[in-house]
Amino acid sequence: MPVNLPVIDPKALFPVTGVRLGWTQAQIKQPNRKDLLLVEIAEGSSVSGVFTQNRFCAAPVTVCQSHLASHTSIRALVVNTGCANAGTGEQGMQDTLTTCQHVAEIMSISPQAVLPFSTGVILEHLPMAKLLAGLAGAYQNLADDHWADAAESIMTTDVAPKAFSRQLKVDGKSVHVTGISKGAGMIHPNMATMLGYVATDAAIAQPLLDELTKEIADLSFNCISVDGDTSTNDSFIVIATGQSGTDLITDRNDPKLVSIYQTLLEAAQVLAQAIVRDGEGATKFMTVTIKGAKTVEEAKTIGFSIGKSPLVKTAFFASDPNLGRILAAIGYASRECESLNDLDTNKIDLYLGDVLVAEQGGRAKSYQESMGQAVMDQAEIEVSVDLYRGDAQATIWTCDFSYEYVRINADYRT
Amino acid sequence: MPVNLPVIDPKALFPVTGVRLGWTQAQIKQPNRKDLLLVEIAEGSSVSGVFTQNRFCAAPVTVCQSHLASHTSIRALVVNTGCANAGTGEQGMQDTLTTCQHVAEIMSISPQAVLPFSTGVILEHLPMAKLLAGLAGAYQNLADDHWADAAESIMTTDVAPKAFSRQLKVDGKSVHVTGISKGAGMIHPNMATMLGYVATDAAIAQPLLDELTKEIADLSFNCISVDGDTSTNDSFIVIATGQSGTDLITDRNDPKLVSIYQTLLEAAQVLAQAIVRDGEGATKFMTVTIKGAKTVEEAKTIGFSIGKSPLVKTAFFASDPNLGRILAAIGYASRECESLNDLDTNKIDLYLGDVLVAEQGGRAKSYQESMGQAVMDQAEIEVSVDLYRGDAQATIWTCDFSYEYVRINADYRT
């Protein structure tokens, strides 16, 4: 079961003026399951996205990037689960373009105004007849209060839907930020992770939204790992419809942006953490903070070295304070970050929660196993490391590694 | 149970003239278990080693490097299991130096002539009283036919001991190559893996042996991964006693070196593969070959990206030909090798055994699931990838990821 992931209350998810969502059961992989989502976006909205850096990126990712680069005003998103449409060559590309074409016809918009997304099994072709047949039903289902259903319709191995919503006041007007995400496995983002959508009815100019989207992805979806595998289909999309009636924000330093930016960032972090809380087989949620690094890259590399280590993750699953494994993972992080080759391990302090476990690279004199055990027994655990070599820091979020992870991934296609 | 790992026949392990081995039960962590090994090396031998690149390397690794760098003729190895003596700060260093001092006294040699090794739990101190008390017994036990016992005495989570032995003729004289290794978890070497020892009674000059040792490590222990975790204690040692009566080899191009080099390399590869066959919880042994890369680094990075992926490894455990996961792992290898940023996935072919699964980056037209299934059902599986972008290639060896892996590592300290 997910670790402290709140159950969604559909009534607590604010509509975002200018965004309507429609879902259907297209039977793409399994019957009786919401598996196709259409999102309609009002004319004049700004839409930005960041995508997986996986070289085997899926056809829909390539098409999204091309449609965004064309500067066509984006008017629709279409998302299917059950098939990733990755590793599908020319036919996969054709299937994605055909999907966009059909959405465009139904909605009377340009095919380039459609962003397509797929998630599911790689190396299999989309069942196009089912998918196309489903689009009309999804279109008829469009409504502005379907965020909870939308969150459900994009799930794969997720146990629970993931959503975030806030209402804030900007210049006396109500602005809304609502978002959804999915993902539980193949989670180790490299620019963004599959799939996150955040919408606001604030008005943010396209170039500024592009800049903010990258920045927010780096502080949220790019700080999580479930299994170290980067998906072929990762996508994170931010929509600003401008329908709240607030003034258009074009400047990074506009004071009106402060609360909106904070809320967009909070949305992305909560949704990213929700993916970890619902990580495949997860029983623990770990926050790993690395301080005193020379660069953020150093801090993030060490954080992920700890957060990806199967030995660390199985020890957390067992609530076993076998914390030498964390030191080992710090020590081999230089494999992935050259500047760590001169890391002086004799300076490093390691904390588990508030407990000092290692000081100056060795077992802390004050440390007793029972102190580590008390922290390990909790479901939410903080690991912090001080390298004492600079001022940069980073925090990443990860989960443990359980029998259930193996079962889920040994059974996934069956 | 290990995957096709032959049971050691003690009588099939040739003594190496100039090497004697003695073990004892020092009760370092558990009772009634061989856990301390002493190796005596004849005067005039050449001894070379390569060690972990983990920045949190253990005190014995630091001392080994210092003793080898001192150009003292190495006369003894001492190996304990049950405690890695890593993450132990100043006291850990003192404990290792004290161990060398005691061995030196017992054997009437210089402390710098002793190479110390430890393996086991990190962040705990060596039980020095037990260790030192055990040394006399190990010394009295020295004999040249104790290779099988020695292999057993260095095991930790290993299910079975690992050894290799060959006799060959060089210039009409009998030369022997015998080696042992241990390791089952925290296996993703970076220069060498914990622990491998290969000895020959051929005569090889020290500078040449140093060169060969690095080369052989790169083609054997540096090509395996069980869990992607690089140990704090990895060490690979090659001993050439010169006691076979063959001429001293000083030149890389000496024709007498050919069969000796081939046998040393075979020893290292068999011992490295034995670690994977006995990988924690392993049920499958995978050989991953990447061809057509621009550089060996590219090929090795992609090989390990596949070989470390929890999603690939759990699919192999399930005998599930969910082969899109292999494409995803190829696609994100650029995370760890910048030159792969321009990898053209539309050129890539993927084979499972002899079955063409993907061609030009997409599902092969000839591929049917039953063909992949037939290969996946086997215990030894070959994965090969052609990138069609250069002439470099590399092969790595890895195992699958099972429930048993989680159980072993959740239980390790108890």
PDB file of N, CA, C and O in Angstrom, chain A residues 54-56 123 188 227-230 309-311 314 318 320 322 325 327-328 331-332 335-336 341 343 345 363 369 403 407 409-410 412-413, chain B residues 54-56 87 123 188 227-230 309-311 314 318 320 322 325 327-328 331-332 335-336 341 343 345 363 369 403 407 409-410 413:
ATOM      1  N   ASN A  54      15.580   9.743 -22.334  1.00  0.00           N
ATOM      2  CA  ASN A  54      15.851   8.386 -22.819  1.00  0.00           C
ATOM      3  C   ASN A  54      15.949   8.414 -24.339  1.00  0.00           C
ATOM      4  O   ASN A  54      15.052   8.910 -25.022  1.00  0.00           O
ATOM      5  N   ARG A  55      17.056   7.891 -24.892  1.00  0.00           N
ATOM      6  CA  ARG A  55      17.265   7.918 -26.343  1.00  0.00           C
ATOM      7  C   ARG A  55      16.227   7.050 -27.058  1.00  0.00           C
ATOM      8  O   ARG A  55      15.988   7.220 -28.249  1.00  0.00           O
ATOM      9  N   PHE A  56      15.662   6.074 -26.342  1.00  0.00           N
ATOM     10  CA  PHE A  56      14.596   5.255 -26.916  1.00  0.00           C
ATOM     11  C   PHE A  56      13.249   5.881 -26.588  1.00  0.00           C
ATOM     12  O   PHE A  56      12.301   5.178 -26.246  1.00  0.00           O
ATOM     13  N   LEU A 123       7.470  -1.941 -26.720  1.00  0.00           N
ATOM     14  CA  LEU A 123       7.725  -2.929 -27.784  1.00  0.00           C
ATOM     15  C   LEU A 123       6.424  -3.588 -28.268  1.00  0.00           C
ATOM     16  O   LEU A 123       6.447  -4.653 -28.870  1.00  0.00           O
ATOM     17  N   HIS A 188      13.000   7.031 -12.642  1.00  0.00           N
ATOM     18  CA  HIS A 188      14.231   7.726 -12.277  1.00  0.00           C
ATOM     19  C   HIS A 188      14.388   8.794 -13.329  1.00  0.00           C
ATOM     20  O   HIS A 188      15.077   8.634 -14.324  1.00  0.00           O
ATOM     21  N   ASP A 227      13.223   3.009  -8.962  1.00  0.00           N
ATOM     22  CA  ASP A 227      14.041   1.847  -9.301  1.00  0.00           C
ATOM     23  C   ASP A 227      15.263   2.188 -10.147  1.00  0.00           C
ATOM     24  O   ASP A 227      15.976   1.286 -10.586  1.00  0.00           O
ATOM     25  N   GLY A 228      15.494   3.480 -10.404  1.00  0.00           N
ATOM     26  CA  GLY A 228      16.671   3.847 -11.192  1.00  0.00           C
ATOM     27  C   GLY A 228      16.475   3.715 -12.682  1.00  0.00           C
ATOM     28  O   GLY A 228      17.367   4.040 -13.457  1.00  0.00           O
ATOM     29  N   ASP A 229      15.312   3.215 -13.115  1.00  0.00           N
ATOM     30  CA  ASP A 229      15.046   3.073 -14.542  1.00  0.00           C
ATOM     31  C   ASP A 229      14.339   4.323 -15.074  1.00  0.00           C
ATOM     32  O   ASP A 229      13.271   4.688 -14.585  1.00  0.00           O
ATOM     33  N   THR A 230      14.928   4.962 -16.079  1.00  0.00           N
ATOM     34  CA  THR A 230      14.306   6.134 -16.698  1.00  0.00           C
ATOM     35  C   THR A 230      13.372   5.676 -17.813  1.00  0.00           C
ATOM     36  O   THR A 230      13.788   5.001 -18.742  1.00  0.00           O
ATOM     37  N   SER A 309      20.441   2.466  -4.560  1.00  0.00           N
ATOM     38  CA  SER A 309      21.165   1.254  -4.152  1.00  0.00           C
ATOM     39  C   SER A 309      20.216   0.157  -3.685  1.00  0.00           C
ATOM     40  O   SER A 309      19.488   0.325  -2.697  1.00  0.00           O
ATOM     41  N   PRO A 310      20.203  -0.993  -4.360  1.00  0.00           N
ATOM     42  CA  PRO A 310      19.348  -2.092  -3.909  1.00  0.00           C
ATOM     43  C   PRO A 310      19.666  -2.530  -2.482  1.00  0.00           C
ATOM     44  O   PRO A 310      18.772  -2.938  -1.741  1.00  0.00           O
ATOM     45  N   LEU A 311      20.942  -2.417  -2.091  1.00  0.00           N
ATOM     46  CA  LEU A 311      21.318  -2.834  -0.735  1.00  0.00           C
ATOM     47  C   LEU A 311      20.766  -1.871   0.305  1.00  0.00           C
ATOM     48  O   LEU A 311      20.283  -2.298   1.358  1.00  0.00           O
ATOM     49  N   THR A 314      16.816  -2.454   0.328  1.00  0.00           N
ATOM     50  CA  THR A 314      16.348  -3.668   1.001  1.00  0.00           C
ATOM     51  C   THR A 314      16.554  -3.558   2.513  1.00  0.00           C
ATOM     52  O   THR A 314      15.745  -4.074   3.286  1.00  0.00           O
ATOM     53  N   ALA A 318      13.663  -3.879   5.416  1.00  0.00           N
ATOM     54  CA  ALA A 318      13.758  -4.742   6.592  1.00  0.00           C
ATOM     55  C   ALA A 318      13.801  -3.936   7.895  1.00  0.00           C
ATOM     56  O   ALA A 318      13.904  -4.519   8.965  1.00  0.00           O
ATOM     57  N   ASP A 320      16.237  -2.431   8.936  1.00  0.00           N
ATOM     58  CA  ASP A 320      17.512  -2.854   9.508  1.00  0.00           C
ATOM     59  C   ASP A 320      18.511  -1.701   9.385  1.00  0.00           C
ATOM     60  O   ASP A 320      18.855  -1.299   8.282  1.00  0.00           O
ATOM     61  N   ASN A 322      21.387  -1.133   8.853  1.00  0.00           N
ATOM     62  CA  ASN A 322      22.661  -1.603   8.295  1.00  0.00           C
ATOM     63  C   ASN A 322      23.230  -0.442   7.505  1.00  0.00           C
ATOM     64  O   ASN A 322      23.262  -0.446   6.271  1.00  0.00           O
ATOM     65  N   ARG A 325      25.913   0.451   4.450  1.00  0.00           N
ATOM     66  CA  ARG A 325      25.554   0.422   3.035  1.00  0.00           C
ATOM     67  C   ARG A 325      25.366   1.833   2.474  1.00  0.00           C
ATOM     68  O   ARG A 325      25.592   2.064   1.295  1.00  0.00           O
ATOM     69  N   LEU A 327      27.137   4.449   3.509  1.00  0.00           N
ATOM     70  CA  LEU A 327      28.497   4.943   3.281  1.00  0.00           C
ATOM     71  C   LEU A 327      29.050   4.386   1.971  1.00  0.00           C
ATOM     72  O   LEU A 327      29.672   5.109   1.186  1.00  0.00           O
ATOM     73  N   ALA A 328      28.835   3.101   1.723  1.00  0.00           N
ATOM     74  CA  ALA A 328      29.325   2.497   0.476  1.00  0.00           C
ATOM     75  C   ALA A 328      28.732   3.217  -0.735  1.00  0.00           C
ATOM     76  O   ALA A 328      29.432   3.511  -1.706  1.00  0.00           O
ATOM     77  N   GLY A 331      30.339   6.426  -1.279  1.00  0.00           N
ATOM     78  CA  GLY A 331      31.707   6.230  -1.764  1.00  0.00           C
ATOM     79  C   GLY A 331      31.801   5.931  -3.241  1.00  0.00           C
ATOM     80  O   GLY A 331      32.784   6.287  -3.889  1.00  0.00           O
ATOM     81  N   TYR A 332      30.778   5.246  -3.805  1.00  0.00           N
ATOM     82  CA  TYR A 332      30.897   4.928  -5.234  1.00  0.00           C
ATOM     83  C   TYR A 332      30.155   5.923  -6.126  1.00  0.00           C
ATOM     84  O   TYR A 332      30.100   5.735  -7.342  1.00  0.00           O
ATOM     85  N   ARG A 335      31.576   7.251  -9.452  1.00  0.00           N
ATOM     86  CA  ARG A 335      31.390   6.581 -10.751  1.00  0.00           C
ATOM     87  C   ARG A 335      30.612   7.468 -11.713  1.00  0.00           C
ATOM     88  O   ARG A 335      30.778   7.370 -12.924  1.00  0.00           O
ATOM     89  N   GLU A 336      29.691   8.289 -11.155  1.00  0.00           N
ATOM     90  CA  GLU A 336      28.787   9.056 -12.014  1.00  0.00           C
ATOM     91  C   GLU A 336      28.999  10.565 -11.923  1.00  0.00           C
ATOM     92  O   GLU A 336      28.217  11.323 -12.475  1.00  0.00           O
ATOM     93  N   ASN A 341      35.767  12.532  -7.325  1.00  0.00           N
ATOM     94  CA  ASN A 341      36.966  11.700  -7.194  1.00  0.00           C
ATOM     95  C   ASN A 341      37.865  12.140  -6.048  1.00  0.00           C
ATOM     96  O   ASN A 341      38.638  11.335  -5.540  1.00  0.00           O
ATOM     97  N   LEU A 343      36.627  13.313  -3.172  1.00  0.00           N
ATOM     98  CA  LEU A 343      35.793  13.362  -1.959  1.00  0.00           C
ATOM     99  C   LEU A 343      36.579  12.818  -0.759  1.00  0.00           C
ATOM    100  O   LEU A 343      37.103  11.712  -0.803  1.00  0.00           O
ATOM    101  N   THR A 345      36.317  11.240   2.525  1.00  0.00           N
ATOM    102  CA  THR A 345      35.299  10.565   3.329  1.00  0.00           C
ATOM    103  C   THR A 345      35.571  10.736   4.828  1.00  0.00           C
ATOM    104  O   THR A 345      34.682  10.477   5.634  1.00  0.00           O
ATOM    105  N   ARG A 363      32.068   5.370  12.418  1.00  0.00           N
ATOM    106  CA  ARG A 363      30.933   5.193  13.313  1.00  0.00           C
ATOM    107  C   ARG A 363      30.999   6.238  14.430  1.00  0.00           C
ATOM    108  O   ARG A 363      32.048   6.409  15.061  1.00  0.00           O
ATOM    109  N   GLU A 369      22.968   1.140  18.262  1.00  0.00           N
ATOM    110  CA  GLU A 369      22.074   0.478  17.308  1.00  0.00           C
ATOM    111  C   GLU A 369      20.595   0.769  17.609  1.00  0.00           C
ATOM    112  O   GLU A 369      19.799   0.974  16.687  1.00  0.00           O
ATOM    113  N   TYR A 403       9.790  -7.416  -1.395  1.00  0.00           N
ATOM    114  CA  TYR A 403       9.340  -8.596  -2.147  1.00  0.00           C
ATOM    115  C   TYR A 403       8.306  -8.192  -3.180  1.00  0.00           C
ATOM    116  O   TYR A 403       8.259  -8.686  -4.289  1.00  0.00           O
ATOM    117  N   ARG A 407       7.548  -9.014  -7.131  1.00  0.00           N
ATOM    118  CA  ARG A 407       6.324  -9.653  -7.589  1.00  0.00           C
ATOM    119  C   ARG A 407       5.636  -8.811  -8.669  1.00  0.00           C
ATOM    120  O   ARG A 407       5.275  -9.311  -9.734  1.00  0.00           O
ATOM    121  N   ASN A 409       6.865  -6.641 -10.713  1.00  0.00           N
ATOM    122  CA  ASN A 409       7.584  -6.549 -11.979  1.00  0.00           C
ATOM    123  C   ASN A 409       7.823  -7.891 -12.637  1.00  0.00           C
ATOM    124  O   ASN A 409       8.130  -7.960 -13.822  1.00  0.00           O
ATOM    125  N   ALA A 410       7.684  -8.962 -11.870  1.00  0.00           N
ATOM    126  CA  ALA A 410       7.733 -10.281 -12.478  1.00  0.00           C
ATOM    127  C   ALA A 410       6.366 -10.612 -13.089  1.00  0.00           C
ATOM    128  O   ALA A 410       6.263 -11.428 -13.998  1.00  0.00           O
ATOM    129  N   TYR A 412       4.126  -8.127 -14.256  1.00  0.00           N
ATOM    130  CA  TYR A 412       3.539  -6.928 -14.860  1.00  0.00           C
ATOM    131  C   TYR A 412       2.697  -7.180 -16.110  1.00  0.00           C
ATOM    132  O   TYR A 412       1.622  -6.650 -16.254  1.00  0.00           O
ATOM    133  N   ARG A 413       3.178  -8.047 -17.010  1.00  0.00           N
ATOM    134  CA  ARG A 413       2.448  -8.181 -18.272  1.00  0.00           C
ATOM    135  C   ARG A 413       1.319  -9.183 -18.214  1.00  0.00           C
ATOM    136  O   ARG A 413       0.532  -9.304 -19.133  1.00  0.00           O
TER     137      ARG A 413
ATOM    138  N   ASN B  54      35.831   2.801  -4.677  1.00  0.00           N
ATOM    139  CA  ASN B  54      34.894   3.399  -3.729  1.00  0.00           C
ATOM    140  C   ASN B  54      35.655   4.353  -2.806  1.00  0.00           C
ATOM    141  O   ASN B  54      36.650   3.986  -2.202  1.00  0.00           O
ATOM    142  N   ARG B  55      35.166   5.623  -2.709  1.00  0.00           N
ATOM    143  CA  ARG B  55      35.872   6.621  -1.904  1.00  0.00           C
ATOM    144  C   ARG B  55      35.816   6.239  -0.423  1.00  0.00           C
ATOM    145  O   ARG B  55      36.641   6.706   0.368  1.00  0.00           O
ATOM    146  N   PHE B  56      34.807   5.440  -0.043  1.00  0.00           N
ATOM    147  CA  PHE B  56      34.722   4.946   1.342  1.00  0.00           C
ATOM    148  C   PHE B  56      35.465   3.620   1.450  1.00  0.00           C
ATOM    149  O   PHE B  56      34.984   2.699   2.102  1.00  0.00           O
ATOM    150  N   GLY B  87      34.307   2.254   7.085  1.00  0.00           N
ATOM    151  CA  GLY B  87      33.518   3.227   7.838  1.00  0.00           C
ATOM    152  C   GLY B  87      33.868   3.141   9.314  1.00  0.00           C
ATOM    153  O   GLY B  87      33.028   3.283  10.194  1.00  0.00           O
ATOM    154  N   LEU B 123      30.790  -0.458   8.908  1.00  0.00           N
ATOM    155  CA  LEU B 123      30.440   0.425  10.035  1.00  0.00           C
ATOM    156  C   LEU B 123      30.502  -0.315  11.379  1.00  0.00           C
ATOM    157  O   LEU B 123      29.942   0.143  12.361  1.00  0.00           O
ATOM    158  N   HIS B 188      29.442  -4.650  -8.096  1.00  0.00           N
ATOM    159  CA  HIS B 188      29.481  -3.902  -9.343  1.00  0.00           C
ATOM    160  C   HIS B 188      30.843  -3.254  -9.354  1.00  0.00           C
ATOM    161  O   HIS B 188      31.017  -2.104  -8.968  1.00  0.00           O
ATOM    162  N   ASP B 227      24.262  -6.289  -8.322  1.00  0.00           N
ATOM    163  CA  ASP B 227      23.245  -5.345  -7.852  1.00  0.00           C
ATOM    164  C   ASP B 227      23.597  -3.887  -8.105  1.00  0.00           C
ATOM    165  O   ASP B 227      22.876  -2.994  -7.663  1.00  0.00           O
ATOM    166  N   GLY B 228      24.725  -3.642  -8.806  1.00  0.00           N
ATOM    167  CA  GLY B 228      25.086  -2.255  -9.096  1.00  0.00           C
ATOM    168  C   GLY B 228      25.786  -1.556  -7.947  1.00  0.00           C
ATOM    169  O   GLY B 228      26.200  -0.413  -8.081  1.00  0.00           O
ATOM    170  N   ASP B 229      25.923  -2.221  -6.809  1.00  0.00           N
ATOM    171  CA  ASP B 229      26.605  -1.609  -5.659  1.00  0.00           C
ATOM    172  C   ASP B 229      28.087  -1.972  -5.675  1.00  0.00           C
ATOM    173  O   ASP B 229      28.441  -3.148  -5.661  1.00  0.00           O
ATOM    174  N   THR B 230      28.958  -0.952  -5.680  1.00  0.00           N
ATOM    175  CA  THR B 230      30.397  -1.192  -5.637  1.00  0.00           C
ATOM    176  C   THR B 230      30.844  -1.287  -4.183  1.00  0.00           C
ATOM    177  O   THR B 230      30.631  -0.375  -3.400  1.00  0.00           O
ATOM    178  N   SER B 309      19.565  -2.879 -14.500  1.00  0.00           N
ATOM    179  CA  SER B 309      18.174  -2.432 -14.428  1.00  0.00           C
ATOM    180  C   SER B 309      17.309  -3.402 -13.623  1.00  0.00           C
ATOM    181  O   SER B 309      17.146  -4.567 -13.992  1.00  0.00           O
ATOM    182  N   PRO B 310      16.717  -2.944 -12.523  1.00  0.00           N
ATOM    183  CA  PRO B 310      15.832  -3.830 -11.755  1.00  0.00           C
ATOM    184  C   PRO B 310      14.665  -4.349 -12.593  1.00  0.00           C
ATOM    185  O   PRO B 310      14.214  -5.477 -12.396  1.00  0.00           O
ATOM    186  N   LEU B 311      14.200  -3.541 -13.555  1.00  0.00           N
ATOM    187  CA  LEU B 311      13.070  -3.981 -14.377  1.00  0.00           C
ATOM    188  C   LEU B 311      13.483  -5.097 -15.319  1.00  0.00           C
ATOM    189  O   LEU B 311      12.739  -6.063 -15.515  1.00  0.00           O
ATOM    190  N   THR B 314      14.116  -8.296 -13.023  1.00  0.00           N
ATOM    191  CA  THR B 314      12.915  -8.979 -12.528  1.00  0.00           C
ATOM    192  C   THR B 314      12.186  -9.681 -13.682  1.00  0.00           C
ATOM    193  O   THR B 314      11.606 -10.740 -13.479  1.00  0.00           O
ATOM    194  N   ALA B 318      11.287 -13.698 -13.923  1.00  0.00           N
ATOM    195  CA  ALA B 318       9.955 -14.232 -14.240  1.00  0.00           C
ATOM    196  C   ALA B 318       9.952 -14.998 -15.558  1.00  0.00           C
ATOM    197  O   ALA B 318       8.911 -15.503 -15.968  1.00  0.00           O
ATOM    198  N   ASP B 320       9.976 -13.707 -18.323  1.00  0.00           N
ATOM    199  CA  ASP B 320       8.981 -12.960 -19.089  1.00  0.00           C
ATOM    200  C   ASP B 320       9.699 -12.156 -20.177  1.00  0.00           C
ATOM    201  O   ASP B 320      10.486 -11.268 -19.856  1.00  0.00           O
ATOM    202  N   ASN B 322       9.619  -9.547 -21.601  1.00  0.00           N
ATOM    203  CA  ASN B 322       9.155  -8.153 -21.604  1.00  0.00           C
ATOM    204  C   ASN B 322      10.350  -7.310 -22.038  1.00  0.00           C
ATOM    205  O   ASN B 322      10.954  -6.591 -21.250  1.00  0.00           O
ATOM    206  N   ARG B 325      11.844  -3.447 -21.933  1.00  0.00           N
ATOM    207  CA  ARG B 325      12.634  -2.916 -20.814  1.00  0.00           C
ATOM    208  C   ARG B 325      14.116  -2.844 -21.162  1.00  0.00           C
ATOM    209  O   ARG B 325      14.831  -2.001 -20.638  1.00  0.00           O
ATOM    210  N   LEU B 327      15.235  -2.178 -24.225  1.00  0.00           N
ATOM    211  CA  LEU B 327      15.365  -0.967 -25.042  1.00  0.00           C
ATOM    212  C   LEU B 327      15.414   0.278 -24.150  1.00  0.00           C
ATOM    213  O   LEU B 327      16.222   1.179 -24.366  1.00  0.00           O
ATOM    214  N   ALA B 328      14.545   0.323 -23.143  1.00  0.00           N
ATOM    215  CA  ALA B 328      14.540   1.491 -22.241  1.00  0.00           C
ATOM    216  C   ALA B 328      15.905   1.646 -21.574  1.00  0.00           C
ATOM    217  O   ALA B 328      16.434   2.757 -21.469  1.00  0.00           O
ATOM    218  N   GLY B 331      18.347   3.043 -23.858  1.00  0.00           N
ATOM    219  CA  GLY B 331      18.047   4.451 -24.124  1.00  0.00           C
ATOM    220  C   GLY B 331      18.514   5.396 -23.041  1.00  0.00           C
ATOM    221  O   GLY B 331      18.849   6.546 -23.311  1.00  0.00           O
ATOM    222  N   TYR B 332      18.535   4.930 -21.772  1.00  0.00           N
ATOM    223  CA  TYR B 332      18.962   5.863 -20.723  1.00  0.00           C
ATOM    224  C   TYR B 332      20.424   5.707 -20.336  1.00  0.00           C
ATOM    225  O   TYR B 332      20.910   6.378 -19.423  1.00  0.00           O
ATOM    226  N   ARG B 335      22.798   8.668 -19.669  1.00  0.00           N
ATOM    227  CA  ARG B 335      22.942   9.306 -18.356  1.00  0.00           C
ATOM    228  C   ARG B 335      24.368   9.172 -17.839  1.00  0.00           C
ATOM    229  O   ARG B 335      24.859  10.008 -17.097  1.00  0.00           O
ATOM    230  N   GLU B 336      25.021   8.040 -18.197  1.00  0.00           N
ATOM    231  CA  GLU B 336      26.331   7.744 -17.618  1.00  0.00           C
ATOM    232  C   GLU B 336      27.456   7.772 -18.646  1.00  0.00           C
ATOM    233  O   GLU B 336      28.574   7.374 -18.333  1.00  0.00           O
ATOM    234  N   ASN B 341      24.850  10.525 -26.167  1.00  0.00           N
ATOM    235  CA  ASN B 341      23.757  11.485 -26.375  1.00  0.00           C
ATOM    236  C   ASN B 341      23.286  11.539 -27.819  1.00  0.00           C
ATOM    237  O   ASN B 341      22.151  11.929 -28.085  1.00  0.00           O
ATOM    238  N   LEU B 343      23.151   8.787 -29.733  1.00  0.00           N
ATOM    239  CA  LEU B 343      22.821   7.416 -30.129  1.00  0.00           C
ATOM    240  C   LEU B 343      21.554   7.412 -30.990  1.00  0.00           C
ATOM    241  O   LEU B 343      20.517   7.936 -30.590  1.00  0.00           O
ATOM    242  N   THR B 345      18.690   5.446 -32.089  1.00  0.00           N
ATOM    243  CA  THR B 345      18.022   4.194 -31.720  1.00  0.00           C
ATOM    244  C   THR B 345      17.321   3.548 -32.913  1.00  0.00           C
ATOM    245  O   THR B 345      16.962   2.379 -32.849  1.00  0.00           O
ATOM    246  N   ARG B 363      10.095  -3.293 -33.012  1.00  0.00           N
ATOM    247  CA  ARG B 363       9.835  -4.720 -32.917  1.00  0.00           C
ATOM    248  C   ARG B 363      10.107  -5.373 -34.269  1.00  0.00           C
ATOM    249  O   ARG B 363       9.624  -4.907 -35.302  1.00  0.00           O
ATOM    250  N   GLU B 369       6.274 -13.798 -29.809  1.00  0.00           N
ATOM    251  CA  GLU B 369       6.467 -13.931 -28.368  1.00  0.00           C
ATOM    252  C   GLU B 369       6.982 -15.326 -27.970  1.00  0.00           C
ATOM    253  O   GLU B 369       7.833 -15.465 -27.101  1.00  0.00           O
ATOM    254  N   TYR B 403      12.919 -12.698  -5.536  1.00  0.00           N
ATOM    255  CA  TYR B 403      12.456 -12.553  -4.149  1.00  0.00           C
ATOM    256  C   TYR B 403      13.595 -12.834  -3.186  1.00  0.00           C
ATOM    257  O   TYR B 403      13.775 -12.192  -2.161  1.00  0.00           O
ATOM    258  N   ARG B 407      15.118 -11.149   0.220  1.00  0.00           N
ATOM    259  CA  ARG B 407      15.168 -11.855   1.509  1.00  0.00           C
ATOM    260  C   ARG B 407      16.589 -11.836   2.079  1.00  0.00           C
ATOM    261  O   ARG B 407      16.807 -11.496   3.243  1.00  0.00           O
ATOM    262  N   ASN B 409      19.049  -9.824   1.525  1.00  0.00           N
ATOM    263  CA  ASN B 409      19.554  -8.516   1.935  1.00  0.00           C
ATOM    264  C   ASN B 409      18.724  -7.855   3.007  1.00  0.00           C
ATOM    265  O   ASN B 409      19.179  -6.915   3.666  1.00  0.00           O
ATOM    266  N   ALA B 410      17.497  -8.334   3.182  1.00  0.00           N
ATOM    267  CA  ALA B 410      16.710  -7.841   4.306  1.00  0.00           C
ATOM    268  C   ALA B 410      17.129  -8.585   5.578  1.00  0.00           C
ATOM    269  O   ALA B 410      16.955  -8.088   6.682  1.00  0.00           O
ATOM    270  N   ARG B 413      22.103  -9.153   8.257  1.00  0.00           N
ATOM    271  CA  ARG B 413      22.840  -9.026   9.520  1.00  0.00           C
ATOM    272  C   ARG B 413      22.299  -9.905  10.628  1.00  0.00           C
ATOM    273  O   ARG B 413      22.902 -10.011  11.684  1.00  0.00           O
TER     274      ARG B 413
END
